[in-house]
Amino acid sequence: MTTITPWEVKGNINYDKVMSEFGVQKIDKALEEKLLLHCGELHHFLRRGIFFAQRDLGFALDQHKKGNLFLYTGCGPSGPIHMGHAMVWMFTKWLQDKLDLELWFQFTDDEKFMFKDQSYGDIQKWLHENMLDIIALGFDPKHTHFLVDTLHAGLMYPEAIKVAKKVTFSTVKSAFGFNNENNIGTIFFTSMQAVPAFLPSVIHKKKMACLIPHAIDQDPHFRVTRDVVEKIGYYKPASIQCRFLPGLGGISSDGKMSSSEGTAIYLTDTPKDVAKKINKYAFSGGKDTVEEHRKHGGNPDIDVSYQWLTFFEEEDEKLKEIYDEYKSGRLLSGELKKILIDKLNTFLAEHQKRRKTSDSMIKKFLYKS
Ligand code: TRP
């Protein structure tokens, strides 16, 4: 069984089916060209179909041309940041730089408190930790505004109730699969996640368009948001959506990618952690013995290390070479894993160095009205 909700993703995901169930569109050739025109180049996540789906992306780009677009994304703080989260924000930063856009970054500490079995104190600790990582990803503090749901409640709540008044319990039940046992905070919550999609319009006192980069599991929130915000006088937010980074062990017996199963790599992992996890858990598409592997070659399409390189090796030529070498049997599983380990550790070393200076910058990022 496949489940995709904002709070649970499991099973093998057929992305075409999800797209049609959710009612989102593919990023087609025409849109790709339009993106290229606006951005000057295509991020490898776009070239490789990792960001693959969208709502109203064409409209958002038209508004960009008129200087009337902002970006919005977010983080639910309930644990350490892993590479699957980070990839969405790396792409968001790329969009921010290429399109020169203001970014509104929401931290839904209220959400995680109400949905998870964690104390308020624990969530606040993760909120702080997660901010350090997000700042270290390199966002420009002049154009990036953090909104923390509990901290900015005075600003957000008057807008959230305008949304909440237009969302029925039955809409929320069907969008998120809730039932009568859900606590009442979870039922209200989606109205908080709707707010940053139009808050900048309130603040700047003009009707602006919003583009939301996010993983496809968040789409149900924005489906609800789109219906409501139009009724209260704003544009429906546009979105650009990605598939999931597979978990390290995340390939099932039928060879399909699974989503969040298996071990994750955290942005705070040491080089040793990374090597250990990948060597131990990354599902291999290699053969059982070196002789067999040399003779028949490996299968990169089900090899998690190779799949991870499609996310984190930017250069198409290098990636193709790895693919060919592995398939032909010249490159062994252990060697492929080593390429991924080095790639991740190079990134993490830089990231962790920047993270040490993040704390003093939090103040600059928190939105002040
Ligand atoms: N609900 C998201 C999470 O659990 C966090 C979030 C809030 C978000 N606003 C967003 C994610 C906008 C993407 C886009 O992680």
Coordinates of C-alpha atoms and ligand atoms in Angstrom, one line a residue:
M1 CA 0.0 0.0 0.0
T2 CA 1.2 3.5 -0.8
T3 CA 0.4 6.3 1.5
I4 CA 1.3 9.9 0.8
T5 CA 0.1 12.5 3.3
P6 CA 2.1 15.4 4.7
W7 CA 2.7 13.2 7.8
E8 CA 3.4 9.9 6.4
V9 CA 5.0 8.6 3.2
K10 CA 5.3 4.9 2.7
G11 CA 5.3 2.2 0.0
N12 CA 6.4 2.3 -3.6
I13 CA 5.4 5.5 -5.3
N14 CA 4.1 5.6 -8.8
Y15 CA 4.6 9.3 -9.5
D16 CA 2.3 9.4 -12.5
K17 CA -0.5 8.1 -10.5
V18 CA 0.2 10.5 -7.6
M19 CA 0.2 13.4 -10.1
S20 CA -3.2 12.5 -11.5
E21 CA -4.7 11.7 -8.0
F22 CA -3.4 15.1 -6.7
G23 CA -4.3 16.9 -9.9
V24 CA -0.9 18.4 -10.5
Q25 CA 0.8 18.8 -13.9
K26 CA 4.1 17.6 -15.2
I27 CA 6.8 20.2 -15.9
D28 CA 6.6 19.7 -19.7
K29 CA 9.1 20.8 -22.4
A30 CA 7.4 24.2 -22.9
L31 CA 7.6 25.0 -19.2
E32 CA 11.2 23.8 -19.1
E33 CA 12.1 26.2 -21.8
K34 CA 10.3 29.0 -20.0
L35 CA 12.2 28.2 -16.8
L36 CA 15.4 28.2 -18.8
L37 CA 14.5 31.6 -20.2
H38 CA 13.9 33.0 -16.7
C39 CA 16.7 31.3 -14.9
G40 CA 19.4 31.3 -17.6
E41 CA 20.2 27.6 -17.0
L42 CA 18.4 24.5 -15.7
H43 CA 19.3 23.1 -12.4
H44 CA 20.2 19.4 -12.6
F45 CA 17.1 18.6 -10.5
L46 CA 15.1 20.0 -13.4
R47 CA 17.2 18.3 -16.1
R48 CA 16.7 15.0 -14.3
G49 CA 13.1 15.2 -13.5
I50 CA 13.7 15.4 -9.7
F51 CA 11.6 18.5 -9.6
F52 CA 9.0 17.2 -12.0
A53 CA 5.5 18.5 -11.1
Q54 CA 3.8 21.9 -10.8
R55 CA 0.7 24.0 -10.4
D56 CA 0.5 27.3 -12.2
L57 CA 4.2 27.5 -12.8
G58 CA 3.7 29.4 -16.1
F59 CA 1.6 32.0 -14.3
A60 CA 4.2 32.4 -11.6
L61 CA 6.9 33.0 -14.2
D62 CA 4.7 35.6 -16.0
Q63 CA 4.3 37.4 -12.7
H64 CA 8.0 37.2 -12.1
K65 CA 8.5 39.2 -15.3
K66 CA 6.3 41.9 -13.8
G67 CA 8.3 41.9 -10.5
N68 CA 5.3 40.5 -8.7
L69 CA 6.4 37.1 -7.4
F70 CA 7.8 35.8 -4.1
L71 CA 9.0 32.4 -2.9
Y72 CA 7.6 30.4 0.0
T73 CA 8.8 27.2 1.6
G74 CA 9.1 25.7 5.1
C75 CA 10.4 23.3 7.6
G76 CA 8.6 21.3 10.3
P77 CA 11.1 21.1 13.2
S78 CA 10.9 17.7 14.9
G79 CA 14.3 16.1 14.3
P80 CA 17.7 16.6 12.6
I81 CA 17.7 17.8 9.0
H82 CA 18.5 15.0 6.5
M83 CA 19.6 15.2 2.9
G84 CA 16.1 14.7 1.7
H85 CA 15.0 17.9 3.3
A86 CA 18.1 19.8 2.3
M87 CA 17.7 19.0 -1.4
V88 CA 14.4 21.0 -1.5
W89 CA 16.0 24.0 0.1
M90 CA 19.1 23.8 -2.1
F91 CA 16.8 24.1 -5.0
T92 CA 14.9 26.9 -3.4
K93 CA 18.1 28.8 -2.9
W94 CA 19.0 28.2 -6.5
L95 CA 15.6 29.7 -7.6
Q96 CA 16.0 32.6 -5.2
D97 CA 19.4 33.4 -6.7
K98 CA 18.4 32.9 -10.3
L99 CA 15.1 34.8 -10.1
D100 CA 16.3 37.3 -7.5
L101 CA 13.3 36.7 -5.3
E102 CA 12.2 37.4 -1.7
L103 CA 11.8 34.1 0.2
W104 CA 9.4 33.5 3.1
F105 CA 10.5 30.5 5.2
Q106 CA 8.0 29.1 7.6
F107 CA 8.8 27.0 10.6
T108 CA 5.8 25.0 11.7
D109 CA 6.7 24.3 15.3
D110 CA 3.0 24.3 16.2
E111 CA 2.4 21.6 13.6
K112 CA 5.1 19.3 14.9
F113 CA 4.0 19.8 18.5
M114 CA 0.4 18.9 17.7
F115 CA 1.2 15.9 15.4
K116 CA 4.2 14.3 17.2
D117 CA 4.6 12.8 20.5
Q118 CA 7.2 15.3 21.6
S119 CA 7.3 18.0 24.2
Y120 CA 7.1 21.7 23.4
G121 CA 10.6 22.1 24.7
D122 CA 11.9 19.4 22.4
I123 CA 10.3 21.0 19.4
Q124 CA 11.8 24.4 20.3
K125 CA 15.2 22.7 20.5
W126 CA 14.8 21.3 17.0
L127 CA 13.5 24.6 15.8
H128 CA 16.8 26.2 16.8
E129 CA 18.9 23.3 15.4
N130 CA 17.1 23.3 12.1
M131 CA 17.5 27.1 11.7
L132 CA 21.2 26.6 12.0
D133 CA 21.2 24.2 9.1
I134 CA 18.9 26.2 6.9
I135 CA 21.1 29.4 7.4
A136 CA 24.2 27.3 6.6
L137 CA 22.7 26.4 3.2
G138 CA 23.5 29.9 2.2
F139 CA 20.2 31.9 1.9
D140 CA 20.6 35.6 1.6
P141 CA 19.4 37.2 4.9
K142 CA 18.5 40.4 3.1
H143 CA 15.9 38.6 1.0
T144 CA 14.9 35.8 3.3
H145 CA 12.4 36.1 6.1
F146 CA 11.8 33.4 8.8
L147 CA 8.3 33.0 10.1
V148 CA 8.0 30.9 13.2
D149 CA 4.4 30.0 13.8
T150 CA 4.4 30.4 17.6
L151 CA 6.8 33.4 17.6
H152 CA 5.0 35.2 14.8
A153 CA 1.5 34.2 16.0
G154 CA 0.5 37.9 16.4
L155 CA 1.1 38.5 12.8
M156 CA -0.1 35.2 11.4
Y157 CA -3.2 34.4 13.5
P158 CA -5.4 37.2 12.2
E159 CA -4.8 35.8 8.7
A160 CA -5.1 32.1 9.7
I161 CA -8.6 32.6 11.0
K162 CA -9.6 34.1 7.7
V163 CA -8.6 30.9 6.1
A164 CA -10.0 28.7 8.9
K165 CA -13.4 30.2 8.5
K166 CA -13.6 29.0 4.9
V167 CA -12.4 25.4 5.5
T168 CA -14.9 22.8 6.8
F169 CA -14.0 19.8 8.9
S170 CA -15.2 17.6 6.1
T171 CA -12.7 19.2 3.6
V172 CA -9.9 18.6 6.1
K173 CA -11.0 15.0 6.7
S174 CA -10.9 14.2 3.0
A175 CA -7.7 16.1 2.2
F176 CA -5.7 14.7 5.1
G177 CA -7.5 11.5 6.1
F178 CA -8.4 12.8 9.5
N179 CA -11.1 11.3 11.7
N180 CA -12.9 12.1 15.0
E181 CA -9.9 11.0 17.1
N182 CA -7.7 13.8 15.7
N183 CA -6.9 16.5 18.2
I184 CA -8.5 19.8 17.4
G185 CA -5.1 21.5 16.8
T186 CA -4.3 19.3 13.9
I187 CA -7.7 20.1 12.3
F188 CA -6.9 23.8 12.4
F189 CA -3.3 23.6 11.4
T190 CA -3.5 23.7 7.6
S191 CA -4.8 27.3 7.9
M192 CA -1.4 28.3 9.4
Q193 CA 0.5 26.7 6.5
A194 CA -1.7 28.6 4.2
V195 CA -0.8 32.0 5.6
P196 CA 2.7 32.6 4.1
A197 CA 1.2 32.0 0.6
F198 CA -0.5 35.5 0.9
L199 CA 1.0 37.2 4.0
P200 CA 3.6 39.1 1.8
S201 CA 0.6 40.5 -0.1
V202 CA -0.8 41.8 3.2
I203 CA 2.6 43.2 4.3
H204 CA 3.5 44.8 0.9
K205 CA -0.1 45.9 0.5
K206 CA -0.3 44.6 -3.1
K207 CA -1.7 41.4 -4.6
M208 CA 1.4 39.3 -5.3
A209 CA 1.9 35.8 -6.8
C210 CA 3.5 33.1 -4.7
L211 CA 5.7 30.1 -5.9
I212 CA 6.2 27.2 -3.4
P213 CA 9.0 24.7 -3.9
H214 CA 8.1 21.6 -2.0
A215 CA 8.1 17.8 -1.9
I216 CA 4.9 16.3 -3.3
D217 CA 3.6 15.2 0.1
Q218 CA 2.8 18.8 1.0
D219 CA 0.5 19.2 -2.0
P220 CA -2.7 18.5 0.0
H221 CA -2.1 21.6 2.1
F222 CA -1.8 23.8 -0.9
R223 CA -4.8 22.3 -2.7
V224 CA -6.8 23.5 0.3
T225 CA -5.0 26.8 0.3
R226 CA -5.6 27.4 -3.4
D227 CA -9.3 27.0 -3.0
V228 CA -9.5 29.4 0.0
V229 CA -7.1 32.2 -0.7
E230 CA -8.8 33.0 -4.0
K231 CA -12.1 33.5 -2.1
I232 CA -10.4 36.0 0.3
G233 CA -8.9 38.1 -2.5
Y234 CA -5.4 36.7 -3.3
Y235 CA -3.8 34.7 -6.1
K236 CA -3.8 30.9 -5.8
P237 CA -0.2 30.0 -4.9
A238 CA 1.8 28.2 -7.7
S239 CA 4.1 25.3 -6.8
I240 CA 7.0 23.4 -8.1
Q241 CA 7.2 19.9 -6.6
C242 CA 9.8 17.2 -6.3
R243 CA 9.9 13.5 -5.8
F244 CA 11.6 12.0 -2.7
L245 CA 15.2 11.1 -2.1
P246 CA 15.1 7.4 -1.6
G247 CA 16.0 6.0 1.9
L248 CA 19.3 4.2 1.9
G249 CA 17.7 0.8 2.2
G250 CA 14.8 2.0 0.2
I251 CA 14.5 -0.4 -2.7
S252 CA 12.0 -3.2 -2.4
S253 CA 12.2 -6.7 -3.9
D254 CA 10.3 -5.7 -7.1
G255 CA 13.1 -3.2 -7.7
K256 CA 11.1 0.0 -7.2
M257 CA 12.2 3.0 -5.2
S258 CA 10.7 3.3 -1.9
S259 CA 10.4 6.6 -0.1
S260 CA 11.3 7.2 3.5
E261 CA 12.3 3.7 4.5
G262 CA 15.8 3.0 5.5
T263 CA 18.5 5.1 7.1
A264 CA 18.9 8.8 6.4
I265 CA 22.1 10.9 6.2
Y266 CA 21.9 14.0 8.5
L267 CA 23.6 17.3 7.9
T268 CA 25.3 16.9 11.2
D269 CA 26.7 13.4 10.5
T270 CA 30.5 13.0 10.7
P271 CA 32.5 11.7 7.7
K272 CA 32.7 8.4 9.6
D273 CA 28.9 8.2 10.1
V274 CA 28.4 8.8 6.4
A275 CA 30.8 6.1 5.3
K276 CA 29.4 3.6 7.8
K277 CA 25.8 4.2 6.8
I278 CA 26.4 4.0 3.1
N279 CA 28.6 1.0 3.3
K280 CA 26.2 -0.8 5.6
Y281 CA 22.8 0.3 4.3
A282 CA 22.9 1.7 0.8
F283 CA 21.1 -1.0 -1.3
S284 CA 23.4 -2.2 -4.0
G285 CA 22.6 -3.1 -7.6
G286 CA 25.9 -4.9 -7.8
K287 CA 26.4 -8.7 -8.2
D288 CA 27.2 -11.0 -5.4
T289 CA 30.8 -11.7 -6.3
V290 CA 33.5 -9.5 -8.0
E291 CA 33.8 -12.1 -10.8
E292 CA 30.1 -12.0 -11.6
H293 CA 30.0 -8.3 -11.3
R294 CA 32.9 -7.9 -13.8
K295 CA 31.2 -10.3 -16.1
H296 CA 27.6 -9.1 -16.0
G297 CA 27.9 -5.6 -14.7
G298 CA 25.8 -3.8 -12.0
N299 CA 22.3 -2.3 -12.2
P300 CA 22.5 1.4 -11.5
D301 CA 18.7 1.8 -11.8
I302 CA 18.1 0.0 -8.5
D303 CA 21.4 1.0 -6.9
V304 CA 20.7 3.5 -4.1
S305 CA 24.2 5.0 -4.2
Y306 CA 23.9 5.6 -7.9
Q307 CA 20.3 7.0 -7.4
W308 CA 21.7 9.4 -4.7
L309 CA 24.4 10.6 -7.2
T310 CA 21.6 11.6 -9.6
F311 CA 20.6 14.0 -6.8
F312 CA 24.0 15.2 -5.7
E313 CA 26.4 14.9 -8.7
E314 CA 25.7 18.1 -10.6
E315 CA 27.8 17.3 -13.7
D316 CA 25.8 15.3 -16.3
E317 CA 29.0 13.9 -17.9
K318 CA 30.5 12.6 -14.7
L319 CA 27.2 11.0 -13.8
K320 CA 26.9 9.3 -17.2
E321 CA 30.4 8.0 -16.9
I322 CA 29.6 6.5 -13.5
Y323 CA 26.5 4.9 -15.0
D324 CA 28.3 3.4 -17.9
E325 CA 31.3 2.1 -15.8
Y326 CA 29.0 0.5 -13.3
K327 CA 26.7 -1.1 -15.8
S328 CA 29.7 -2.5 -17.7
G329 CA 31.1 -4.0 -14.5
R330 CA 34.3 -2.0 -14.5
L331 CA 33.2 0.0 -11.5
L332 CA 32.5 -2.2 -8.4
S333 CA 29.8 -1.5 -5.7
G334 CA 32.4 -0.6 -3.1
E335 CA 34.0 1.9 -5.5
L336 CA 30.6 3.4 -6.4
K337 CA 29.8 3.8 -2.7
K338 CA 33.1 5.5 -2.2
I339 CA 32.3 8.1 -4.9
L340 CA 29.0 8.9 -3.1
I341 CA 30.7 9.0 0.3
D342 CA 33.3 11.5 -0.9
K343 CA 30.7 13.6 -2.6
L344 CA 28.5 13.8 0.5
N345 CA 31.5 14.4 2.9
T346 CA 32.8 17.2 0.8
F347 CA 29.5 18.9 0.9
L348 CA 29.0 18.2 4.6
A349 CA 32.4 19.5 5.6
E350 CA 31.6 22.9 4.0
H351 CA 28.2 22.9 5.4
Q352 CA 29.3 22.1 8.9
K353 CA 31.9 24.9 8.8
R354 CA 29.2 27.4 7.8
R355 CA 26.8 26.1 10.4
K356 CA 29.2 27.2 13.2
T357 CA 28.5 30.8 12.3
S358 CA 24.8 30.4 11.8
D359 CA 23.7 31.1 15.4
S360 CA 24.7 34.8 15.3
M361 CA 22.6 35.2 12.1
I362 CA 19.3 33.9 13.3
K363 CA 18.2 37.4 14.4
K364 CA 18.8 38.7 10.9
F365 CA 16.6 36.1 9.4
L366 CA 13.6 36.4 11.8
Y367 CA 11.0 38.6 10.3
K368 CA 10.4 41.9 12.1
S369 CA 7.3 43.8 11.2
Ligands
TRP1 N1 4.7 21.1 6.8 C1 6.0 21.1 6.4 C2 6.8 19.9 7.1 O1 6.3 19.2 7.9 C3 6.7 22.4 6.6 C4 6.2 23.5 5.7 C5 5.5 24.6 6.1 C6 6.4 23.6 4.3 N2 5.3 25.4 5.0 C7 5.8 24.8 3.9 C8 7.1 22.8 3.4 C9 5.8 25.2 2.6 C10 7.1 23.2 2.1 C11 6.5 24.4 1.7 O2 8.0 19.7 6.8

